[in-house]
XYZ file of C-alpha atoms in Angstrom:
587
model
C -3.795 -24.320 6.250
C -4.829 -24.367 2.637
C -2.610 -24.015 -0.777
C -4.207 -21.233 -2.388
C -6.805 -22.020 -4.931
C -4.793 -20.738 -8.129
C -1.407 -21.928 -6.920
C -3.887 -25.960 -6.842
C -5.414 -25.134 -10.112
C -1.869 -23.927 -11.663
C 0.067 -27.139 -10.180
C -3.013 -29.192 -11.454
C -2.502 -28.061 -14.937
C 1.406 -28.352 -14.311
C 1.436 -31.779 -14.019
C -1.363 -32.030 -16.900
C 0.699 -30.519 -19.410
C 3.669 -32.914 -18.776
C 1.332 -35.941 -18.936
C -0.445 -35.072 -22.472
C 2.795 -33.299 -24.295
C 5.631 -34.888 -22.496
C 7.785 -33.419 -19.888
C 9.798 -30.881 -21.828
C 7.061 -28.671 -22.790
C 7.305 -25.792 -20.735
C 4.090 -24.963 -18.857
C 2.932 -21.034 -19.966
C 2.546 -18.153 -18.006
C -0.339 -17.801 -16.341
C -1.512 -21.401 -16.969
C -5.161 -20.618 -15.018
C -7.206 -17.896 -15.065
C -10.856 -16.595 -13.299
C -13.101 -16.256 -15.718
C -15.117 -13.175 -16.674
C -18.696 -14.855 -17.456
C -19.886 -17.399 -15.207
C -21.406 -19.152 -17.437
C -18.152 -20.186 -18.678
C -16.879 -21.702 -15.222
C -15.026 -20.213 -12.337
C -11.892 -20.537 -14.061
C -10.437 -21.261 -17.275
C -7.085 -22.747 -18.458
C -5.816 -21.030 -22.161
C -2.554 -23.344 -22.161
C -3.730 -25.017 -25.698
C -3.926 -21.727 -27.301
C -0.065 -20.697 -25.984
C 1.293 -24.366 -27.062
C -0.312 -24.719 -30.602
C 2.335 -23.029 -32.391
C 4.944 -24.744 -30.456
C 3.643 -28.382 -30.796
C 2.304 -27.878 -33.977
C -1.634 -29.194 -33.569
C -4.491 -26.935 -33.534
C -5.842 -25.618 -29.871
C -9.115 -27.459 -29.790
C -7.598 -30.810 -30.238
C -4.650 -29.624 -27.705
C -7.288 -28.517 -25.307
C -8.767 -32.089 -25.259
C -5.760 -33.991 -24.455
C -4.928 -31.868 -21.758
C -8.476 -31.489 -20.354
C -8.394 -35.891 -20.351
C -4.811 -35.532 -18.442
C -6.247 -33.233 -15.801
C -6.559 -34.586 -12.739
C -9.064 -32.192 -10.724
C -12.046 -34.418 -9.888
C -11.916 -33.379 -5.871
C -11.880 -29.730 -6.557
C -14.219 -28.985 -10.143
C -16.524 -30.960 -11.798
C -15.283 -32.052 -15.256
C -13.013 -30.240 -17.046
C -15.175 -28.545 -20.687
C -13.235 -27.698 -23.482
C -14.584 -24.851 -25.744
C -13.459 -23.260 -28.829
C -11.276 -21.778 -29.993
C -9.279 -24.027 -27.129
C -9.928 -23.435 -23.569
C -10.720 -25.738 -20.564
C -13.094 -24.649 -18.526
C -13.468 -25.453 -14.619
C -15.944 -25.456 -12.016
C -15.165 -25.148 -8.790
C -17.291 -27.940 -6.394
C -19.729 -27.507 -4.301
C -18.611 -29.816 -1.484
C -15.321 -28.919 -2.052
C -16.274 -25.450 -1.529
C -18.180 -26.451 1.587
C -15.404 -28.577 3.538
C -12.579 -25.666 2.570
C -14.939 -22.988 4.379
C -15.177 -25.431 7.213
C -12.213 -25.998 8.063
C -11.407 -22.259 8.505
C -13.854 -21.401 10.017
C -12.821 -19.350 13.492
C -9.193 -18.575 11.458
C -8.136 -15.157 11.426
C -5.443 -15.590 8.969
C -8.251 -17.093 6.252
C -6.297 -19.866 5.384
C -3.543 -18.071 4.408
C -0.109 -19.809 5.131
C 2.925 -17.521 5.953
C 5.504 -17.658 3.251
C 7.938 -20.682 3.381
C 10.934 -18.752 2.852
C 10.663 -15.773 4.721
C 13.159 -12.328 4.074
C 13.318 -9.090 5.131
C 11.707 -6.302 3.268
C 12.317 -2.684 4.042
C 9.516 -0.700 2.638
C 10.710 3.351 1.759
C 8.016 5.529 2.796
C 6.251 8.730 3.786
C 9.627 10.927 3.332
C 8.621 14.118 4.620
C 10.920 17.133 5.012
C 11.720 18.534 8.149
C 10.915 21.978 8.445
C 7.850 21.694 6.481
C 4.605 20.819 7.398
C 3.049 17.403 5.451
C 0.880 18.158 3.127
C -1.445 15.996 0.564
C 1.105 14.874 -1.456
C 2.828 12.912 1.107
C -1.078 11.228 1.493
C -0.722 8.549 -0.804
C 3.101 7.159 -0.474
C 1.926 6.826 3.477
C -0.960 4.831 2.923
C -0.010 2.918 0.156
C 3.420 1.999 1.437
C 1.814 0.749 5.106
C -0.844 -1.338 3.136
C 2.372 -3.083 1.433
C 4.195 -3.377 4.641
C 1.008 -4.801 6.490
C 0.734 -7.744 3.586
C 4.352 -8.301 3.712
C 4.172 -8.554 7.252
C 0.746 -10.430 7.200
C 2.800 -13.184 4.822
C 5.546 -13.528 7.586
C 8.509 -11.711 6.025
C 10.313 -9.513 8.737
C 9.398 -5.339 7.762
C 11.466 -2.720 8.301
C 8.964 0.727 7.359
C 11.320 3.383 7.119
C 10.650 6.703 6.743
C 13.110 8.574 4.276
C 12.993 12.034 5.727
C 14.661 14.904 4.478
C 16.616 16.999 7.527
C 19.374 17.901 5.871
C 19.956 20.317 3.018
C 20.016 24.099 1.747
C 16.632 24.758 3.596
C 18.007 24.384 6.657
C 20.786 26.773 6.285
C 18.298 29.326 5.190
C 16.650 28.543 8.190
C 19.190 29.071 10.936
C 20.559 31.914 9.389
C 17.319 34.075 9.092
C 16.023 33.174 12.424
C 19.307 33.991 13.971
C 19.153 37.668 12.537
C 15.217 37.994 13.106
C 13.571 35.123 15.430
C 16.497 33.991 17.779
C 14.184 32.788 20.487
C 12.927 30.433 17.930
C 15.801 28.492 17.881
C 15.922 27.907 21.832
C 14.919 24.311 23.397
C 11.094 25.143 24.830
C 10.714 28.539 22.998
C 7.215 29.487 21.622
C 7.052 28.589 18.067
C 5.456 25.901 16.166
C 6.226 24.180 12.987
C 3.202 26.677 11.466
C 5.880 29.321 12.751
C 8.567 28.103 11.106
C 6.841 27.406 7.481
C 6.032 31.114 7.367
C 10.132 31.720 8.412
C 10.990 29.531 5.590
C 8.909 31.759 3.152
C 10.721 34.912 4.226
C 14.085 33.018 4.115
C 13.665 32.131 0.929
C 12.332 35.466 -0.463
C 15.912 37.476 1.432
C 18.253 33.945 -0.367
C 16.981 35.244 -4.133
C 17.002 38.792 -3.284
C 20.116 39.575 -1.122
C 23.505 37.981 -2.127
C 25.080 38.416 1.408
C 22.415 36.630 2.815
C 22.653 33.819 0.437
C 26.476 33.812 0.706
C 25.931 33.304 4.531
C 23.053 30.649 4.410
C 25.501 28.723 2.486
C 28.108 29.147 4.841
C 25.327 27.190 7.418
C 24.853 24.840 5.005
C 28.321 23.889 5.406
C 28.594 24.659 9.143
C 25.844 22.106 9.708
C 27.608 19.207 7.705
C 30.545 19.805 10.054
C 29.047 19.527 12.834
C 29.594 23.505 14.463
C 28.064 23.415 17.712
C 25.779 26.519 17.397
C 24.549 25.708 13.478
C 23.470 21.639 14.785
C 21.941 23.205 18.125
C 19.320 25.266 15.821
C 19.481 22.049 13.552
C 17.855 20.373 16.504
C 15.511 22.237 17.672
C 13.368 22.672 14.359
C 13.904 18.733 13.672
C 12.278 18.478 16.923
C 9.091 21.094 15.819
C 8.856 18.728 12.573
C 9.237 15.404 14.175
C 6.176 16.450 16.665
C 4.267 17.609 14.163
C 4.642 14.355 11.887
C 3.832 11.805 14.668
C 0.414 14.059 15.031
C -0.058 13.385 11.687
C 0.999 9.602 11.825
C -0.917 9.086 14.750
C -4.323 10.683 12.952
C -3.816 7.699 10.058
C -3.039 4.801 12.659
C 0.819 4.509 11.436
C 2.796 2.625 13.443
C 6.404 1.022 13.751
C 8.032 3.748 11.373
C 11.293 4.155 11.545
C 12.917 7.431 10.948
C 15.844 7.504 9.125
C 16.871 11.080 8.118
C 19.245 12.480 5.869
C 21.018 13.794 8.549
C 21.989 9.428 9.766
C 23.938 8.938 6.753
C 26.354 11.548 7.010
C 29.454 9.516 7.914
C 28.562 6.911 5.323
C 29.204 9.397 2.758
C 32.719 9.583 2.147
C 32.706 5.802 2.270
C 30.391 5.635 -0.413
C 32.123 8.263 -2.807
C 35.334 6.096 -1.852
C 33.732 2.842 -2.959
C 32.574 3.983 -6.392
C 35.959 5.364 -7.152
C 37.962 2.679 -5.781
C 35.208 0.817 -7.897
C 36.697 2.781 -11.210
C 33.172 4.552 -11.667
C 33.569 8.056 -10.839
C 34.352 10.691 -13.068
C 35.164 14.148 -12.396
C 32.627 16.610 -14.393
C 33.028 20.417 -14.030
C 34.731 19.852 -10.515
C 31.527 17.742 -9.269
C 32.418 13.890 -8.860
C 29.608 11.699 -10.890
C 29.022 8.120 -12.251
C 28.110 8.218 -15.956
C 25.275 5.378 -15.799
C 24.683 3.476 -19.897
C 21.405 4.316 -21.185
C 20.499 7.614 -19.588
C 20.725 10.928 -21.219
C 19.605 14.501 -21.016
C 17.176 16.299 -23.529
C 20.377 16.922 -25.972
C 20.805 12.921 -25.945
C 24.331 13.748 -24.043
C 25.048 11.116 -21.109
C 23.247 12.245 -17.560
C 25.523 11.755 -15.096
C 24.825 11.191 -10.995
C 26.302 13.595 -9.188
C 27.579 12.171 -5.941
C 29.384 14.983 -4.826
C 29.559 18.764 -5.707
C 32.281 20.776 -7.047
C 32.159 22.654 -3.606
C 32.661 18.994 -1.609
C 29.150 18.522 -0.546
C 27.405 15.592 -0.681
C 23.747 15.666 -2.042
C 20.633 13.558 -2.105
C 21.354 10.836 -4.619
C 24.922 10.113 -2.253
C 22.305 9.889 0.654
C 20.419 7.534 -1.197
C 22.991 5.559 -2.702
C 24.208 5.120 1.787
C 20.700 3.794 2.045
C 20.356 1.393 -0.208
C 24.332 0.143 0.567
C 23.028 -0.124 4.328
C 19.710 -1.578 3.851
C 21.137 -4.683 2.068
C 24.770 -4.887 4.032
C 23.381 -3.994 7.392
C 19.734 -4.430 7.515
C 19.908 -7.822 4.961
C 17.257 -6.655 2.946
C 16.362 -8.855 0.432
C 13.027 -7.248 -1.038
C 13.091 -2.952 -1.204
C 10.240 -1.077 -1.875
C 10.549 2.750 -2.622
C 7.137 4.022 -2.093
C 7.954 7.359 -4.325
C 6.429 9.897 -6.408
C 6.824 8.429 -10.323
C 8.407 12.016 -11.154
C 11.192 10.339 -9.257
C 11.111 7.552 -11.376
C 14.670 8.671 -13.269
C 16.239 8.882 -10.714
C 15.787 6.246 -8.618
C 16.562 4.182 -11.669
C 20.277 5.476 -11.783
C 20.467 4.728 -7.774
C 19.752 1.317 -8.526
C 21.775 1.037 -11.568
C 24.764 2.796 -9.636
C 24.283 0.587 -6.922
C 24.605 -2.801 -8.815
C 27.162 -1.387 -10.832
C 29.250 -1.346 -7.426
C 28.286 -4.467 -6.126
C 25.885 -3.188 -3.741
C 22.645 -4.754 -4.741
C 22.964 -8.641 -6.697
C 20.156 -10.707 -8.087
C 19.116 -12.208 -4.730
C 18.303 -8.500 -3.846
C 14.513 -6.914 -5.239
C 14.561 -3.641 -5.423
C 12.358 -1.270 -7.073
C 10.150 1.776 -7.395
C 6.611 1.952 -6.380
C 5.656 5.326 -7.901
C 2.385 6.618 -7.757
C 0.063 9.659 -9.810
C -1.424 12.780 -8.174
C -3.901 13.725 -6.065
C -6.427 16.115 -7.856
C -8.770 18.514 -6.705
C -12.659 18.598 -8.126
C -11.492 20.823 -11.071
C -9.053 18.082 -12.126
C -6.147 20.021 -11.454
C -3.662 19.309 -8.401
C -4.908 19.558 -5.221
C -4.000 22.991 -3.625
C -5.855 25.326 -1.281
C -7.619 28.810 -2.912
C -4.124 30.683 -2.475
C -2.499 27.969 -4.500
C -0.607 26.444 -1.498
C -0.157 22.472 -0.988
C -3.594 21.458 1.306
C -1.842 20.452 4.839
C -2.420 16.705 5.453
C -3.507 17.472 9.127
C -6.476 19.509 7.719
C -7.042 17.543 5.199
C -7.499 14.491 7.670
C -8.906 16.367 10.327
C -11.992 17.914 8.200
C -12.713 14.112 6.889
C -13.332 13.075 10.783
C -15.101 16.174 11.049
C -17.480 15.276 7.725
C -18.328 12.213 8.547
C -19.013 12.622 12.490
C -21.543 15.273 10.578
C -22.345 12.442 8.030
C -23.238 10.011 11.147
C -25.249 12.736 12.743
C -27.453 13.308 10.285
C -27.965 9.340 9.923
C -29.305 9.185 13.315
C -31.480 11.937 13.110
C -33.280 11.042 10.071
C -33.773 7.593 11.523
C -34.775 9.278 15.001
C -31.750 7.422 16.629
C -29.983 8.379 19.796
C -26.470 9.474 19.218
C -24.244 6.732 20.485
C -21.519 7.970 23.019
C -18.821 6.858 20.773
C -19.912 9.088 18.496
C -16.224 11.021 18.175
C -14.294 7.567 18.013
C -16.463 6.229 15.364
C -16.184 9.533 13.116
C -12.668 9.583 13.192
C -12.361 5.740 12.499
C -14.937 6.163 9.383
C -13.676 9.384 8.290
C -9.912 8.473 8.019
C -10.786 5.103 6.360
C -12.646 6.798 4.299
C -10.035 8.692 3.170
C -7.271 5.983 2.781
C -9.923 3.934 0.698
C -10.873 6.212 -1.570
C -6.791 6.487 -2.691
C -5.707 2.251 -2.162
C -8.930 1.419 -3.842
C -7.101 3.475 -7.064
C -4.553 1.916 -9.604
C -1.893 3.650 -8.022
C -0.273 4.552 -10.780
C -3.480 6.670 -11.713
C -4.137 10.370 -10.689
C -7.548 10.594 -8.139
C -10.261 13.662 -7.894
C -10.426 13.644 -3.848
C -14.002 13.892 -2.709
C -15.326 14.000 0.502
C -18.844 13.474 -0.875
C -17.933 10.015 -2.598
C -15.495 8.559 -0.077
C -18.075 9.185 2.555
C -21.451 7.636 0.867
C -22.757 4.387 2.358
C -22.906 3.137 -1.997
C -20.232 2.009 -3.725
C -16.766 0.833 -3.631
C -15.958 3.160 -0.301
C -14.525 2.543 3.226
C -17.881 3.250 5.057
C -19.797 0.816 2.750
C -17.169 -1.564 3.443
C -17.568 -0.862 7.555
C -21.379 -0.704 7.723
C -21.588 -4.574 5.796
C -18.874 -5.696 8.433
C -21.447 -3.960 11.558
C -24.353 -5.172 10.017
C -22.853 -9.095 10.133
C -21.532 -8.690 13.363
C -25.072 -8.092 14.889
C -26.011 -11.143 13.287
C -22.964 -13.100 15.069
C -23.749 -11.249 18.157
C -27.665 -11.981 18.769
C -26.787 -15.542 17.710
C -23.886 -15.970 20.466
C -21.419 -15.932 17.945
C -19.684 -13.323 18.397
C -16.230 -14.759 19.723
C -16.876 -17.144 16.774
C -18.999 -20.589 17.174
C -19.959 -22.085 20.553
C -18.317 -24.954 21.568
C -19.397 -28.357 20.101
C -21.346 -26.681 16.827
C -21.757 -29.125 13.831
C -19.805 -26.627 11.775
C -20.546 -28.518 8.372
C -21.577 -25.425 5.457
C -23.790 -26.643 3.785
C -24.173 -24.633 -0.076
C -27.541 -25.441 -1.587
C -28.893 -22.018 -2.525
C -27.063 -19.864 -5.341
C -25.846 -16.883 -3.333
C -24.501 -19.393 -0.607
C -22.764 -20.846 -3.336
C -21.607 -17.715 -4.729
C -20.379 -15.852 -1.877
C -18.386 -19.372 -0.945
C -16.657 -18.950 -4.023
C -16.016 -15.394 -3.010
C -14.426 -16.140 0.349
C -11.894 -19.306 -1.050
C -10.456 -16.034 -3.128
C -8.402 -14.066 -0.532
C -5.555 -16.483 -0.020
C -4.828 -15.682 -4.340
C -5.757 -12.143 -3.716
C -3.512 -11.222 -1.075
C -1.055 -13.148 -3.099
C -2.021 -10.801 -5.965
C -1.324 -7.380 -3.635
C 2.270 -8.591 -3.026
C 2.987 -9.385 -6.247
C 1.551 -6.937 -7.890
C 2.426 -4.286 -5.064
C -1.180 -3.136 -6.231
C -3.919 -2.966 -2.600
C -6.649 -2.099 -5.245
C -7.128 -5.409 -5.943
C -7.712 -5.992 -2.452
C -10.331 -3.022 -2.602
C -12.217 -4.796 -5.370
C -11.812 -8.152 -4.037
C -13.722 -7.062 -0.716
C -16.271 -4.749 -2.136
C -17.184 -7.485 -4.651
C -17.585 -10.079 -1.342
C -19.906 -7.233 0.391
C -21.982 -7.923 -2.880
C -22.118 -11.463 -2.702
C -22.985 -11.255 1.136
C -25.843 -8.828 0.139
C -27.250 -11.059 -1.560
C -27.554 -13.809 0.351
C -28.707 -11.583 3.168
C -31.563 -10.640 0.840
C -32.565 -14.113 0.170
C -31.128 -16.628 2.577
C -32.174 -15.947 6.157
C -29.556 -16.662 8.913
C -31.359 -16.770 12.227
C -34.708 -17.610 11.475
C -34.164 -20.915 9.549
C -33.488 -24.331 11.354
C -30.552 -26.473 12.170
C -28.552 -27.173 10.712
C -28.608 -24.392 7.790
C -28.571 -21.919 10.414
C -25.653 -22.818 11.491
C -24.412 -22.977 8.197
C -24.731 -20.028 7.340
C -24.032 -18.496 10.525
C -20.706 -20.027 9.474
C -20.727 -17.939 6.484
C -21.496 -14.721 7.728
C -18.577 -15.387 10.199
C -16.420 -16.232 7.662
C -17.645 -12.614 5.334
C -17.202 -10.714 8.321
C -13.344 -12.238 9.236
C -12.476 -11.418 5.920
C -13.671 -8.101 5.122
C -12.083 -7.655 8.839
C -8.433 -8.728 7.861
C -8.741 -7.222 4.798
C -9.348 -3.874 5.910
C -7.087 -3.948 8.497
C -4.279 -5.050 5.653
C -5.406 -1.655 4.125
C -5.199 -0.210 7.312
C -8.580 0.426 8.029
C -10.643 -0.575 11.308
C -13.991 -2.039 11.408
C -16.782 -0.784 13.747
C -18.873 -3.494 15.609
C -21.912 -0.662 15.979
C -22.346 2.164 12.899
């Protein structure tokens, strides 16, 4: 396999700036860069304009010293300086063309699994039990799987674990209502659902603020759970169970697999230990009875120092403990050396302290990565939050379910106005374009953004959308299949691209980019670059199937471009299925 093309060009210019300004100039950040215009190259190398100051010569005459040490002949033609100081490349054709070739029938694009694999856990989803999942859970599921699948793609062994929360004050409330009013609820096989048990939660809560014996004895629960009373863990059980069912519908609707639950409830004898470590570690302090770790640099409104509480003046342990056991266990007994936290940015505070608390004990060194992925909201058409007429959170199972329902609808009405038979797939293929629709139209977001969620956009066949996306990919794979191609080329094919016309030329340039972009993704731990990097191939393919045709030309540019179209369609292929998306053959 291939060195990506940036990682060449970067090394390239590496080796240049040694040459021209002697081997202990450091090379800048960044050293190559794709340009903007095309008229100014394919890429572009600023590294005269970051060393003037330092070498003391003015960036033009830099830029031609280095441009007459770079050694890039195979790959770009030659090297053009322009003011005020940049080198300009351009990538080869015939470079261009014998790269393609040679990856031709690869599934993995050229891309090379990482030398020096690790393992990454990735912190997602995070629902709480007794709840149902609603929209806001949406975006930390989908974004964190696309990470995992590129982590995983690179070769790095994943661990996707999913940070739920079934432990805490709600389920105290819980049992103790339901054993006054809905006892059968709380037997193995009984009758309610999870729906059942959200509208129990609402009641519970309403008798906790209004009756103080109630409360008293909720808390009591609380407490019985945590020790483990027979009767308190039995109801525990059974409405983990109602959740846990529920979930996997909903996991199962988006096409997530291999998560790992890891509840609140699996740390429980870790807790102690932890408390234990931090004092033994001189950190805790006691604070108004509750034990806490004072962390430098954070304070409250008043500018006094925020402490972490990691355990309560009553003996309880609460969520940052929990998460302090996870991050202790991820890197001593998991050997994590990358974490991603997949979280809500109004959790950004903190998670910060975690982190700080858990480096601060020894927990987490400098071999470890670990850091917080948050993300914005999702709005509703008004701009505001997304929330139902009544006000409540939209349910992520009705959420999901109405896109399938849309865009079998959407698919319908295709066929009719073309006067097409309905094809019997019809129900797969609307739930396939209708959820990744729906993931799309959030990865294809800076995540750090807020989103207005609309069906109407996410499901048109223009634009930057999933089904645009899906209908390019079915539309080159009835090209490969009335040419025999589709199981890639027949055996013995003169698979030499050939790249004479301009769109061949620019949708080759197009396809050498996913190695860099993917690299990008990781990096970045940003899919919308992969979003734009696909939807701007789909252009470049539409183009040449506008101008260049593919089975009606003769050998051997048919097969060339064959080749090309094969190439396109493996791409956009991985590449939604990194996102998490699947590709029809038929639309």
């Amino acid at each position: 396999m291939a060195e990506p093309l940036l990682t060449l060009l970067a090394d390239r210019v590496a080796d240049a700036v040694r040459t021209a300004f002697g081997p202990e100039v450091a090379v800048p950040d960044a050293p190559v860069l794709p340009t903007k215009d095309p008229r100014h190259g394919d890429y572009s190398v600023p590294v005269a304009m970051s060393l003037a100051k330092v070498l003391g010569a003015p960036p033009p005459e830099l830029a031609e010293r280095l441009a007459a040490a770079l050694r890039v002949d195979d790959v770009c033609e030659a090297p053009e300086v322009v003011r005020p100081g940049f080198v300009n490349l351009r990538l080869r054709p015939e470079w261009l063309a014998a790269r393609l070739s040679a990856q031709v029938g690869d599934d993995r694009l050229g891309i090379e699994p990482t030398p020096s694999p690790v393992t990454v856990v990735v912190d997602y989803a995070g629902p709480n039990m007794a709840k149902e999942m609603h929209v806001g859970h949406l975006r930390s599921t989908i974004i964190g799987d696309a990470l995992a699948n590129v982590d995983a793609f690179l070769g790095n062994t994943v661990r996707r674990i999913n940070h739920i929360g079934d432990y805490g004050t709600q389920f105290g409330l819980l049992v103790a209502h339901l054993e006054d009013t809905h006892p059968e609820a709380l037997e193995l096989g009984g009758d309610a659902d999870l729906g059942d048990v959200v509208a129990f939660y609402r009641e519970a809560n309403a008798r906790f603020t209004a009756d103080d014996e109630f409360k008293e004895r909720a808390r009591r629960r609380v407490v019985d759970l945590q020790t483990k009373e027979p009767t308190a863990r039995a109801a525990w059980a059974v409405l983990v169970g109602m959740s846990r069912r529920e979930n996997e519908r909903v996991y199962g609707l988006l096409g997530i697999e291999g998560l790992e639950e890891h509840g609140e409830s699996s740390y429980e004898d870790e807790l102690a230990d932890v408390v234990a470590d931090l004092d033994a570690a001189g950190l805790t302090v006691e604070d108004a009875g509750a034990t806490c770790v004072f962390v430098p640099g954070f304070t409250n409104r008043e500018g006094d120092p925020l402490p972490l509480i990691v355990r309560k003046a009553d003996g309880g342990y609460n969520y940052a403990t929990t998460d302090l056991a996870a991050v202790r266990r991820r890197v001593a007994d998991i050997g994590a050396r990358r974490i991603l936290y997949v979280v809500a940015a109004d959790q950004a505070q903190h998670l910060e302290m975690v982190f700080a608390v858990a480096r601060m004990a020894g927990w987490v060194d400098d071999s470890v990565h670990i850091v917080h992925v948050p993300f914005g909201l999702v709005l509703g058409e008004g701009g505001k939050r997304l929330r139902t007429r009544s006000g409540d959170n939209v349910r992520l199972a009705e959420l999901l379910g109405e896109a399938v329902e849309r865009a079998r609808a959407f698919l319908v009405d295709r066929a009719e106005e073309r006067d097409q038979p309905l094809p019997d797939d019809i129900d797969v293929i609307g739930e396939v374009v209708g959820i990744g629709a729906v993931k799309y139209a959030d990865l294809s977001q800076n995540r750090q953004s807020n989103y207005v969620f609309s069906f109407d956009k996410m499901l048109s066949l223009k634009g930057n959308t999933a089904p645009y996306l899906q209908y390019a990919y079915a539309r080159i794979h009835s090209i490969l299949r009335e040419a025999g191609w589709t199981d890639g080329p027949p055996p013995g094919a003169e698979l030499a691209i050939r790249l004479e016309a301009p769109q061949e030329l620019e949708l080759a340039k197009r396809l050498v980019e996913a190695s860099d972009v993917v690299g990008r993704v990781r990096d970045d731990l940003a899919p919308n670059h992969l979003c734009a990097y696909l939807f701007d191939l789909s252009q470049a393919y539409n183009q040449l199937y506008e101008h260049c045709p593919v089975l009606r030309v003769e050998e051997p540019l048919r097969t060339s471009r064959l080749a090309l179209c094969e190439r396109t369609a493996a791409t956009l292929r991985q590449g939604l299925a990194l996102l998490g998306i699947e590709v029809l053959d038929r639309m």
